[in-house]
XYZ file of C-alpha atoms in Angstrom:
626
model
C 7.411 -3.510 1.226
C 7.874 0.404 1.818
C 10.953 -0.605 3.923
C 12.490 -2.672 1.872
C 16.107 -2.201 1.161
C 16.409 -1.938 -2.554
C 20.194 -1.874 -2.810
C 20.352 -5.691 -2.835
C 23.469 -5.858 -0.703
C 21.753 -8.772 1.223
C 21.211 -10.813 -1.684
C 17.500 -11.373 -0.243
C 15.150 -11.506 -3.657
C 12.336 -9.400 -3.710
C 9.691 -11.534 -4.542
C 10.361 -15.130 -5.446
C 7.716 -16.115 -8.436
C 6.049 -19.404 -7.551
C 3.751 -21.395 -10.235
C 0.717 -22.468 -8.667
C -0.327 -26.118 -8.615
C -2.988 -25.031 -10.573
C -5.858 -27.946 -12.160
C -6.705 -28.092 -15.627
C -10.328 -27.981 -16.858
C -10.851 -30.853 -19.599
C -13.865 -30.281 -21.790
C -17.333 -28.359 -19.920
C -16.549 -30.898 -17.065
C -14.842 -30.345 -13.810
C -11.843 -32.535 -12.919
C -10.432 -34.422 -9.797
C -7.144 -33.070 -8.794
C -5.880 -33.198 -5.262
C -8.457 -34.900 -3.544
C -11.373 -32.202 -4.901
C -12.989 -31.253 -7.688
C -12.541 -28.222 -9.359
C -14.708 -25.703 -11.378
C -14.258 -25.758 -15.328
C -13.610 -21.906 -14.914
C -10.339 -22.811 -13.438
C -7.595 -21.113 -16.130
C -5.021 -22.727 -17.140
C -1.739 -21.586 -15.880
C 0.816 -20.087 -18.462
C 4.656 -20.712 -17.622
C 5.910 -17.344 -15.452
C 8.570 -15.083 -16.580
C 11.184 -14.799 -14.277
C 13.238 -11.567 -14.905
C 16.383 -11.322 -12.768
C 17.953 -7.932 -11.625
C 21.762 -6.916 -10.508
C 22.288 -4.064 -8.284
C 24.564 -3.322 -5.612
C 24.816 0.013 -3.536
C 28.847 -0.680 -3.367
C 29.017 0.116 -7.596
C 28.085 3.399 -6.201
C 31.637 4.198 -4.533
C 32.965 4.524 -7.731
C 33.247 8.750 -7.787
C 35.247 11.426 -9.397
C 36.968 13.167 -6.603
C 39.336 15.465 -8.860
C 36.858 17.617 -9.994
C 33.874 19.863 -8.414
C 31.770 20.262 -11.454
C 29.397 17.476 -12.220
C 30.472 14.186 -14.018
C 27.999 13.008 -16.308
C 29.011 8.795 -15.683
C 27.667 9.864 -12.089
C 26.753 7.402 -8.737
C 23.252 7.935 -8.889
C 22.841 7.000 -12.414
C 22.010 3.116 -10.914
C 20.575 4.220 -7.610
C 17.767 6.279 -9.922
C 17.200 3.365 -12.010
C 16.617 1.626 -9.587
C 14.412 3.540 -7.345
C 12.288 4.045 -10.729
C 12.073 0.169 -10.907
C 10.838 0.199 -7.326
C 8.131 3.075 -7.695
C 6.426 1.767 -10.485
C 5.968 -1.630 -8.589
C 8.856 -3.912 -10.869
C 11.245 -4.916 -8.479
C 8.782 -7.057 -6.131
C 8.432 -8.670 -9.346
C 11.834 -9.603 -10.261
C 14.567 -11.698 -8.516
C 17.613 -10.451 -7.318
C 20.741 -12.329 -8.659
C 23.489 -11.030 -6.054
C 26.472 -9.390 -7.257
C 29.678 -10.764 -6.779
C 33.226 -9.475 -7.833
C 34.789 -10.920 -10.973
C 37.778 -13.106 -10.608
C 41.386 -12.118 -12.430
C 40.798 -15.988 -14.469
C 37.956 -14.431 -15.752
C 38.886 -11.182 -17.056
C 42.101 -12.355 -18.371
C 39.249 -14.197 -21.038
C 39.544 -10.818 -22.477
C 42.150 -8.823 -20.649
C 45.669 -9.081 -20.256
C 46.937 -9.561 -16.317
C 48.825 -6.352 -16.744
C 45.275 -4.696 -17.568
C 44.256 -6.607 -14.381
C 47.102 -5.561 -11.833
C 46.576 -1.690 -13.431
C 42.672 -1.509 -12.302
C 43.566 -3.862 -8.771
C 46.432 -1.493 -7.917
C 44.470 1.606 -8.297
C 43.375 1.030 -4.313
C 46.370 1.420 -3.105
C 47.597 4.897 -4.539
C 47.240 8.453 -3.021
C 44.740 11.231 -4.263
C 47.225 12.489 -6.044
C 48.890 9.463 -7.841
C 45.206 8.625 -8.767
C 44.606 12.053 -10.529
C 47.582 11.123 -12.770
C 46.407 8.179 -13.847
C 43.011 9.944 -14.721
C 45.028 12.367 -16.897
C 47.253 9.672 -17.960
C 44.032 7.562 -20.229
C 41.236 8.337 -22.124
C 37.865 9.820 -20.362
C 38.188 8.173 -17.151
C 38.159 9.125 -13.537
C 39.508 6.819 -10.833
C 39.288 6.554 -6.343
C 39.744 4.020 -4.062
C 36.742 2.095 -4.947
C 36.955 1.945 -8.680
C 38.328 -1.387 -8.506
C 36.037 -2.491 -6.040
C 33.309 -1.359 -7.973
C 34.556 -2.426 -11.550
C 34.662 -6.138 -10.248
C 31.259 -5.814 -8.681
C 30.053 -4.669 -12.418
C 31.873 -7.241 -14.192
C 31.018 -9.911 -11.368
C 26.965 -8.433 -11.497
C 27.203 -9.053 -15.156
C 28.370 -12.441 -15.120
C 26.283 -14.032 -12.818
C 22.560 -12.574 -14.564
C 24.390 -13.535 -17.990
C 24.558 -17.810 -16.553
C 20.922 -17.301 -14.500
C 19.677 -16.761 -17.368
C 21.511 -18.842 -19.779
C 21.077 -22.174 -16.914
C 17.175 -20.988 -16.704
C 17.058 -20.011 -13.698
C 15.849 -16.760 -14.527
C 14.111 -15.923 -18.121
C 15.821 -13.139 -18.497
C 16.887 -9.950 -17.100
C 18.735 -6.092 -16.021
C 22.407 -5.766 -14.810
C 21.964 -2.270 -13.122
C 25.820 -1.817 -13.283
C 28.532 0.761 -12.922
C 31.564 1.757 -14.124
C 29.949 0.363 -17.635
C 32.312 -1.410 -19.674
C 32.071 -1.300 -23.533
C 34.755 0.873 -24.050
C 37.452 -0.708 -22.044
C 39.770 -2.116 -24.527
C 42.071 -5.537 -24.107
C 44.962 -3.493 -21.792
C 43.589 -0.299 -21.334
C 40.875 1.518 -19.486
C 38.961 4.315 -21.682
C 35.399 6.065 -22.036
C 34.685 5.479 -17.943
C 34.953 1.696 -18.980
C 37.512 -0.660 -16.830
C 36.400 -4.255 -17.500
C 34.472 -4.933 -20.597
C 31.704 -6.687 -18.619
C 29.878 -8.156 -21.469
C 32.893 -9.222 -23.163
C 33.711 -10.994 -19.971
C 30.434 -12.421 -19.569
C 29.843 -13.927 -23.001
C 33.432 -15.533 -22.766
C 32.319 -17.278 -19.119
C 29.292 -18.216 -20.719
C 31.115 -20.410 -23.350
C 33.935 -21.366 -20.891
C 31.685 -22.272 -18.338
C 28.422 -23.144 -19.953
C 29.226 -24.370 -23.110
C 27.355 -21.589 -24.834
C 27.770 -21.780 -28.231
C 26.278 -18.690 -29.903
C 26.390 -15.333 -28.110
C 24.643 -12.599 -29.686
C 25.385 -8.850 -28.823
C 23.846 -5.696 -29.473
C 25.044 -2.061 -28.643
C 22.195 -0.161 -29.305
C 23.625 3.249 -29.179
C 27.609 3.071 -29.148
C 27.657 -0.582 -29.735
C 25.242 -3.192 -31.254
C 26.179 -6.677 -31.247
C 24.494 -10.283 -31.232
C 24.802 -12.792 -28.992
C 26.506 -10.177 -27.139
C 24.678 -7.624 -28.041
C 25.980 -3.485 -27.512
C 22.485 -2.189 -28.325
C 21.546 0.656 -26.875
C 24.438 2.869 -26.838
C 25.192 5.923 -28.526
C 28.703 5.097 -28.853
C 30.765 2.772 -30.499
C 31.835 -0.212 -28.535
C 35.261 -0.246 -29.575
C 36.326 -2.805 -26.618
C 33.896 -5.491 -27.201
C 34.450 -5.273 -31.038
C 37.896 -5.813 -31.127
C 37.463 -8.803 -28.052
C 35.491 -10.372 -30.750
C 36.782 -9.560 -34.575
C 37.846 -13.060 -35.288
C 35.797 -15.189 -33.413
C 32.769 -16.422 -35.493
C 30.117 -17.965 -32.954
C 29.627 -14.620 -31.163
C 27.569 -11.632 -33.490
C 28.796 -7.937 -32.690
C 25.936 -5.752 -33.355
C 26.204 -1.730 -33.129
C 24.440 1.335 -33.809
C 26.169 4.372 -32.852
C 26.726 7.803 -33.679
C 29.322 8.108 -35.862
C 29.544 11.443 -37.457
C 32.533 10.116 -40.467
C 34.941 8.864 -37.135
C 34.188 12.146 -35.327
C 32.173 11.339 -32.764
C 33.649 9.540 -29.740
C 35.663 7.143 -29.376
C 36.400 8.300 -33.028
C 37.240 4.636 -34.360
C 37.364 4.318 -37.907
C 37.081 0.718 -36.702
C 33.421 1.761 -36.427
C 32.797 1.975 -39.436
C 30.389 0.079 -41.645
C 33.203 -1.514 -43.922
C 34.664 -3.450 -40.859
C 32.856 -6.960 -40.452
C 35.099 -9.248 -39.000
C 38.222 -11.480 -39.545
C 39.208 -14.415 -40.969
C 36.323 -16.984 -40.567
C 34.298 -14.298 -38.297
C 33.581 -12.368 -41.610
C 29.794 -11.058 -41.422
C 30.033 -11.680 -37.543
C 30.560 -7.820 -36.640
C 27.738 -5.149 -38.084
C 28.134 -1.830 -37.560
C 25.482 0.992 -37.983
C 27.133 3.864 -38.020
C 24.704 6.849 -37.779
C 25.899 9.848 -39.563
C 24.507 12.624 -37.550
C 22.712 13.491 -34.093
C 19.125 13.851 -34.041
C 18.081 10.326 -35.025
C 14.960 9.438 -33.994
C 12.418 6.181 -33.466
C 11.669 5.215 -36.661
C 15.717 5.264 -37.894
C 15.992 2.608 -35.126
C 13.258 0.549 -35.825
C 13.963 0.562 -39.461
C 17.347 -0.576 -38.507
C 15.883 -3.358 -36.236
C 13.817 -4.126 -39.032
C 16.094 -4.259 -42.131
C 19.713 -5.459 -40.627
C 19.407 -6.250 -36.896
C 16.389 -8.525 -36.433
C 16.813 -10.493 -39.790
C 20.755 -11.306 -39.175
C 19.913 -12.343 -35.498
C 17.313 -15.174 -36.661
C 19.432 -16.037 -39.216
C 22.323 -16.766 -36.532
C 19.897 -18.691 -34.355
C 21.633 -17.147 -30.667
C 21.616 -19.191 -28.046
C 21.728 -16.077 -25.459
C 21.437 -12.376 -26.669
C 23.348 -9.541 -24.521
C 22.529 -6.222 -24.897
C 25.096 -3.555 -23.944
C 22.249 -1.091 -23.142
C 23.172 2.130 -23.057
C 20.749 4.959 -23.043
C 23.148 7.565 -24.666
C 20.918 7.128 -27.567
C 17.469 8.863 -25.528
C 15.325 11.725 -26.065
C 17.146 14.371 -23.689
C 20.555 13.012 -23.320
C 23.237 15.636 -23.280
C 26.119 13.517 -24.810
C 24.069 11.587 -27.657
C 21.910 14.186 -28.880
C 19.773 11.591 -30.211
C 15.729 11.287 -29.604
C 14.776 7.564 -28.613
C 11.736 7.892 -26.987
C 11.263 4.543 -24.041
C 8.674 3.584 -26.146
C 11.480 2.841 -29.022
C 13.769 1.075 -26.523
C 10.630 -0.952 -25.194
C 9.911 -1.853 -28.404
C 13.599 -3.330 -29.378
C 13.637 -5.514 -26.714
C 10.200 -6.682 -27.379
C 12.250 -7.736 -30.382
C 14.745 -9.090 -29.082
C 12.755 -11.334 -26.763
C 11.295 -13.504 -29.651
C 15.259 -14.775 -29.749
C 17.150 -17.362 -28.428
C 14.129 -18.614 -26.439
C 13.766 -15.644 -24.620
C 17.018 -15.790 -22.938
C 17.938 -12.188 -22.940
C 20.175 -9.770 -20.503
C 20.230 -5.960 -20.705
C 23.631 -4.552 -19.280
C 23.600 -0.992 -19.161
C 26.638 0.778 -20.246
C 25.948 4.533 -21.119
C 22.980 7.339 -20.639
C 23.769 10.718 -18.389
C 20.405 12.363 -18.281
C 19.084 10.784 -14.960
C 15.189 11.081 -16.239
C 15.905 9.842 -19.332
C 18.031 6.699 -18.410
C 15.612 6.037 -15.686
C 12.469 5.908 -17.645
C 14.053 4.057 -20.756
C 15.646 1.521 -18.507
C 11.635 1.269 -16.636
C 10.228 0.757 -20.600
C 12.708 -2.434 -21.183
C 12.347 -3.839 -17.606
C 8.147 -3.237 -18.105
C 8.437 -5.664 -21.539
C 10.980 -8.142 -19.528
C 8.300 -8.749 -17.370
C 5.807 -9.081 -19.992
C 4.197 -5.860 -20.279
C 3.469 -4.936 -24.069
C 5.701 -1.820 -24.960
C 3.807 1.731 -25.448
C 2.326 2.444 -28.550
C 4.969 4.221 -31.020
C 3.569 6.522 -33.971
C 4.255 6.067 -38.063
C 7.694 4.517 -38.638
C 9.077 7.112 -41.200
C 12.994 6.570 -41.126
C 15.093 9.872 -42.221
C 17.081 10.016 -45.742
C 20.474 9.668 -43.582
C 18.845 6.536 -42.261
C 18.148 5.016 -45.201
C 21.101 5.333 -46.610
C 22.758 4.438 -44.008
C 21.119 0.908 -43.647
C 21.487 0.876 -47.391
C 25.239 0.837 -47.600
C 25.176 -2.000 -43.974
C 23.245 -4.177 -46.497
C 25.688 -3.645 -49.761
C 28.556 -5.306 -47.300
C 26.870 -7.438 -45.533
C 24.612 -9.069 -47.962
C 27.709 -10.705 -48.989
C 27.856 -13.269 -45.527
C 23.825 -12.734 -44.704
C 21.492 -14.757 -47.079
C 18.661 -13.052 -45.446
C 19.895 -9.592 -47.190
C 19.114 -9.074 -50.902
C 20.376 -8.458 -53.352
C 24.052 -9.806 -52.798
C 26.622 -6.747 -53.689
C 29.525 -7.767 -55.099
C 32.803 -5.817 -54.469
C 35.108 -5.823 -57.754
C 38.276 -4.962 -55.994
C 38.040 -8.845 -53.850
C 40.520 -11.413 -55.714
C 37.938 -13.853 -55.190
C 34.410 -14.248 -54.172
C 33.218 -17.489 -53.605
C 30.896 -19.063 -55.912
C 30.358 -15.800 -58.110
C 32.833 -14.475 -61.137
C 32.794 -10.959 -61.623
C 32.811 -8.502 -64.524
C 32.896 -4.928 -64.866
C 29.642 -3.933 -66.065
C 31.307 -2.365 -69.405
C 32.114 -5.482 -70.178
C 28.537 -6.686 -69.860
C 26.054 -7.488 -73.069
C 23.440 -8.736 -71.034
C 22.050 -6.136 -69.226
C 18.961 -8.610 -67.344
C 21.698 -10.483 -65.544
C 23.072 -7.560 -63.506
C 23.699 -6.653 -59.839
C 23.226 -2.817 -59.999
C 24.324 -0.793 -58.168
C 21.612 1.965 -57.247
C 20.874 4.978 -54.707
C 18.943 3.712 -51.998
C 16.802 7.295 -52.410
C 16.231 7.603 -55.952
C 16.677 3.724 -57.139
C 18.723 5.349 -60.462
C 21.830 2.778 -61.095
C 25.176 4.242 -61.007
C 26.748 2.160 -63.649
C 30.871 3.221 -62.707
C 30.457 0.880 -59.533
C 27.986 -1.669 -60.895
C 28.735 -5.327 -61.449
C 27.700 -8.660 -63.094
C 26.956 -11.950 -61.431
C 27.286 -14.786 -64.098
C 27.131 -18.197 -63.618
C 26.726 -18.671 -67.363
C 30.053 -16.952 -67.610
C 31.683 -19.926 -65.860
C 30.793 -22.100 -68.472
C 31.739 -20.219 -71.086
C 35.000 -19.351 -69.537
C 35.350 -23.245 -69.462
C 34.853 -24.117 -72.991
C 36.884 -21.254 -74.535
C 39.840 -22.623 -72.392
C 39.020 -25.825 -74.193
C 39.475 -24.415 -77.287
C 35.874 -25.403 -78.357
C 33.455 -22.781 -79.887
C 30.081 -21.793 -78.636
C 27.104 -19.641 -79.086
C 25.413 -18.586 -76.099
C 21.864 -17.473 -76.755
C 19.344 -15.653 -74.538
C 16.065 -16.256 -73.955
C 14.325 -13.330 -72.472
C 11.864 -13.466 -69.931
C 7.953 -13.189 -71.454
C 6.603 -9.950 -70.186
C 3.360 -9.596 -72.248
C 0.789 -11.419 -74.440
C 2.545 -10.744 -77.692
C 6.060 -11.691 -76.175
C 4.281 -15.181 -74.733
C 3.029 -15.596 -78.283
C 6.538 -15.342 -79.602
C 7.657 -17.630 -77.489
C 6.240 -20.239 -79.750
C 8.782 -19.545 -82.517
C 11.599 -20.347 -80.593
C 12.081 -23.394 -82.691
C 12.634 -20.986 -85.306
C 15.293 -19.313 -83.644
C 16.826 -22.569 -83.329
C 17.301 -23.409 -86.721
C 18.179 -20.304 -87.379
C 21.226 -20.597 -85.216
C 21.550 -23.773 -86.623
C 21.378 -22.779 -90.405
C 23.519 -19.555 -90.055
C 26.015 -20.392 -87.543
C 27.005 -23.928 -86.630
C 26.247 -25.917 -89.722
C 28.079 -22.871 -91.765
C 31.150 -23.808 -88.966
C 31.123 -27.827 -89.873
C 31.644 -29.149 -86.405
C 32.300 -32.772 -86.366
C 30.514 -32.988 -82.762
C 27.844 -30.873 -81.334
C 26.643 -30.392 -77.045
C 23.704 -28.294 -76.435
C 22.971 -26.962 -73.022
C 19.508 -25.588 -71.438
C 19.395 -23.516 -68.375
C 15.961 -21.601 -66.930
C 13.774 -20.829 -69.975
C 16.335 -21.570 -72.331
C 15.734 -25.457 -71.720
C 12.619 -25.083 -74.041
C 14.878 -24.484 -77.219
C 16.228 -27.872 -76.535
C 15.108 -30.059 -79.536
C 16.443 -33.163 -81.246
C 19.768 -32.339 -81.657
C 23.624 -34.551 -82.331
C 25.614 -35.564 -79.286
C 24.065 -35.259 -76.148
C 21.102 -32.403 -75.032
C 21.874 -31.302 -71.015
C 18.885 -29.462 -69.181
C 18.347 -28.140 -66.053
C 14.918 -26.688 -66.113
C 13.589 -23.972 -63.692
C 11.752 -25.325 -60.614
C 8.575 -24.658 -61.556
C 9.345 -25.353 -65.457
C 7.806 -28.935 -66.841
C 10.272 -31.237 -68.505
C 9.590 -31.345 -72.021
C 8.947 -34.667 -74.773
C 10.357 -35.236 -77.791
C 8.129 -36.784 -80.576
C 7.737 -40.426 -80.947
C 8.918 -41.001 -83.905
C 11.016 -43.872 -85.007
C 13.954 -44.436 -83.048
C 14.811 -40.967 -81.493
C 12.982 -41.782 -78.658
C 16.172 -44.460 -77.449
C 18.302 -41.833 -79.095
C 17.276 -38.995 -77.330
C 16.972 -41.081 -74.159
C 20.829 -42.222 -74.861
C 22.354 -38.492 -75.148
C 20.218 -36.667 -72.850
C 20.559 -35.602 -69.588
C 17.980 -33.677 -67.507
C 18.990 -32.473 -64.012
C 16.256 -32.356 -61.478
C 15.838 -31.465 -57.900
C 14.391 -34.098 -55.798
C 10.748 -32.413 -55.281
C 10.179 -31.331 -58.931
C 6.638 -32.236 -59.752
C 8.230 -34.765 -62.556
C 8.673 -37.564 -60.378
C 5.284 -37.419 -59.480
C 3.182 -37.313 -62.586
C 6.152 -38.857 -65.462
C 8.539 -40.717 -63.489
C 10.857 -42.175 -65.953
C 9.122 -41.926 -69.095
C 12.147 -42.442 -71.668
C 10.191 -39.701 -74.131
C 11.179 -36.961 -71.342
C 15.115 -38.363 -71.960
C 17.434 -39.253 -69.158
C 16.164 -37.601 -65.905
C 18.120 -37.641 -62.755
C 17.632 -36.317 -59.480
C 20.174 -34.722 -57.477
C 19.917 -33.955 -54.021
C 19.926 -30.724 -52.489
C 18.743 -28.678 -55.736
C 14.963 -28.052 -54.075
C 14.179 -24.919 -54.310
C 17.041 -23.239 -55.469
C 17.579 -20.915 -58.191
C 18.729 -21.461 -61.641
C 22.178 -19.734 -60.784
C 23.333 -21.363 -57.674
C 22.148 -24.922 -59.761
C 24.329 -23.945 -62.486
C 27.040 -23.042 -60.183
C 26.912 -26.073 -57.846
C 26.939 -28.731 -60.892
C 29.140 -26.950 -63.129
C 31.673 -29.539 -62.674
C 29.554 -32.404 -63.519
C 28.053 -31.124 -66.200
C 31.435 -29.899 -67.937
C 32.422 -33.984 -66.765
C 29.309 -35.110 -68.565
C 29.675 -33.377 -71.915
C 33.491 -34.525 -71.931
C 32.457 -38.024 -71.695
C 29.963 -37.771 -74.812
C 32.084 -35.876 -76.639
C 34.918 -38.566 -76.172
C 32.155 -41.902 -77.147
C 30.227 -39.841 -79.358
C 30.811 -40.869 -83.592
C 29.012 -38.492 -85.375
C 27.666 -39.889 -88.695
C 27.007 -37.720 -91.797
């Protein structure tokens, strides 16, 4: 093994992983398997993890020959990946997935053919004509081989992305180069040429039929599906390759520094989430400053990342893993430790079945790439990751992940509260009100520091379904009193409870018999269902999940009558239809399907039309008798 040639050119895999016909021990007996028996102590063999691994020495011939000083997207950023892979005894436990260069069908999935001819015709110009076309773009460097190279990094990408997605590896590292997350639809920039992840996720539902890519830039990028993970940077390309299409999730965390950090995007920027039905499908975490550290990375995980991703259900994540983001990295400036990085894609791995690929893309400290790269391929394999200390995210952190949440609350239902922006025309399923406006103050979204939880009342808002209703019936030109019932928080406010009946005829006394009305509809949402008594034209209730459905007294005939002009909405696993069932003192019960476990808002929201339908109809039969 000391001889072996860990460039890969030869396509030969290092060690291919073989499950054992192993026996299985039944009970404290031994079985008969293969013609023998075999001892109970036998174990039982778990299913292997296959991790694939992309690396060809010919990525290497990619160089900047216009300038003596050292350039920091070097050659032997791969080469010492990889020989750190080999000295700490990984590779002879991965398999090789050979790299192969990309086709012009396949890049023009996310390029145009002009972008295509530009990189291909690269090989043919002098030293000179080259160094224009350095000066000519953003942050690149070009030779000979670049297009070589750039379609062996696309190409590499590719082919781990479908190993793994077919199963033929569990998962795995593309050690790649030129990296690609910058490289936008028709133009090179940020030593980027082919957006290889872009590419590859695009194959992958081309090809595959993948439905769901998730992708995550981790320090320049973070995306689902296809994931830009690890990356300081933004990643501009793969963004933008992906804005509008909903079944793949853009995921990054990046330095940001308010658009001032490179590429300088204001694209990058929290606020930006997607088009048209891809809304929600692009998160960006933009960091603020240099100098984050663990714990503002695992709190992201924790808090955005890792919730969104299992709400999305990927079929494949991709990970544009660049190691920008690490602890000595002159460029970043950040302090990710490979513990940190382990410990994401330990993450990662309980997603999409395992099926996960690490690209890398960024990093230009050799040490620090090489060991960060060793922590992620050490958890591929199945290694746990290193022990990290107390997760104590910074203030800049917090808020950070506090204002991700405000916007994207609004497409995640893992994320609460949901934030409502007052400027939208229209947000579905919700009315909103300037809190000004607002008289009751318990049915607020607030709007609050993420620091010092104090609400800032200019930019909070109100969330009414009630509102709906009552918008409804004004434009009916009925009247209406809407009364709240306010939540029991003590002994004595449980007591009072009991004098709601009270408060009824109170209401009934002072306001609507004073007003005549020839027809009457009462309504009872949430607690305010227990005011409902014997009343005139019909009594509508849709009591809390956990709320019992109250009697009326048997007395004469308002049992038929109450039965008659009643309606009570319940969801199909209320614990009414198990212990009444159709008792005609608990009036007209219904159930309506898909109500389970939902709360008293959405209920009133999704059967607002029925109910208004309802009420219209009793109104219309209804001959009120004095």
């Amino acid at each position: 093994m000391e001889d072996m040639e860990i460039d890969g050119t030869e396509a030969q895999p290092y060690v291919l992983i073989e499950t054992g016909n192993l026996p299985i021990t039944v009970g404290n007996r031994p079985i008969y398997t293969n013609g023998r028996y075999i001892s109970k102590s036998t174990p039982t063999p778990l299913k292997s993890t296959k991790t694939g691994v992309v690396y060809d020495r010919r990525m290497r011939y990619h160089a900047n020959i216009h300038e003596d000083e050292h350039h920091p997207e070097d050659p032997s950023r791969i080469s010492s990946i990889q020989n750190m892979f080999k000295a700490a005894g990984c590779l002879e436990k991965m398999i090789l997935i050979n790299a192969r260069e990309v086709t012009k069908d396949e890049v023009r999935l996310v390029h145009t053919d002009e972008h295509w001819d530009f990189v291909a015709k690269t090989s043919a110009l002098s030293e000179a004509q080259l160094g224009k076309v350095a000066d000519d773009y953003n942050s690149i460097y070009v030779n000979k081989e670049t297009a070589l190279s750039a379609r062996l990094s696309c190409g590499g990408v590719i082919e781990l992305c479908k190993a793994v997605a077919r199963g033929d590896v569990t998962n795995g590292f593309a050690n790649v180069r030129p990296p690609g997350h910058h490289a936008e639809i028709n133009e090179p920039m940020g030593f980027c040429f082919f957006n290889n992840v872009a590419v590859a996720a695009q194959c992958l539902k081309r090809d595959l039929k993948i439905e769901k890519v998730f992708i995550l830039d981790w320090y320049d990028y973070l995306c689902f599906s296809i994931a830009d993970l690890m990356d300081i940077h933004h990643g501009n390309g793969t963004q933008k390759a992906f804005y509008n299409d909903p079944n793949v999730v853009y995921c990054s965390i990046h330095r940001y520094d308010n658009a001032n950090f490179y590429p300088g995007d204001p694209q990058a920027g929290h606020t930006f989430v997607g088009g048209g039905q891809a809304k929600g499908k692009t998160i960006n975490i933009p960091w603020p400053r240099p100098g984050m550290h663990d714990s503002d990375y695992i709190y992201a995980f924790n808090k955005v990342v890792m919730p969104i991703a299992y709400e999305f259900d990927p079929d494949i994540v991709i990970v544009s893993a660049g190691f920008d983001a690490a602890e000595g990295d002159p460029i970043g400036e950040n302090h990710v430790t490979p513990a940190a990085f382990g410990h994401m894609t330990h993450m990662l791995k309980s997603l999409a079945a395992g099926k996960l690929v690490l690209a890398l893309e960024g990093g230009y400290n050799l040490d620090s790439i090489s060991n960060s790269a060793l922590a992620c391929v050490k958890v591929l394999l199945g290694e746990h990751p290193a022990k990290l200390g107390p997760i104590k995210p910074s203030q800049e952190c917090v808020e950070t992940i506090y204002q991700v949440m405000r916007v994207q609350s609004r497409y995640w239902s893992c994320l609460k509260p949901i934030y409502i922006d007052s400027t939208e025309e229209k947000v579905p399923g919700k009315l909103v009100i300037d809190i000004m406006d607002m008289v009751k103050l318990f049915r607020t979204r607030a709007d609050t520091c993420a620091t010092s939880n104090l609400t800032n009342l200019a930019t909070s808002y109100m969330s009414d379904s009630v509102y709906q209703y009552i918008e409804t019936i004004i434009n009916q030109s009925y009247g209406i009193i809407d009364v709240d019932v306010p939540p029991a928080t003590n002994d004595t406010q449980k007591s009072d409870l009991h004098d709601l009946k009270d408060l009824l005829i109170f209401l009934w006394d002072h306001f609507v018999d004073y007003a005549n009305p020839k027809k009457v509809v009462i309504i009872g949402a949430g607690r305010g269902y227990t005011m409902i008594m014997r009343s005139t034209a019909c009594v509508i209730m849709v009591p809390g999940n956990n709320d019992s459905v109250p009697t009326i007294a048997k007395k004469g005939d308002i049992v038929n009558w109450y039965f008659d002009n009643s309606l009570v909405i319940l969801p199909e696993n209320h614990v009414y239809w198990s212990k009444k069932g159709g008792k005609k003192d608990s009036g007209k019960c219904i159930q309506v399907p898909g109500l389970n476990n939902m709360s008293i808002h959405d209920k009133l929201h999704i059967l607002r039309q029925d109910i208004i339908e309802y009420f219209h109809q009793q109104l219309t039969k209804f001959n009120p008798t004095r």
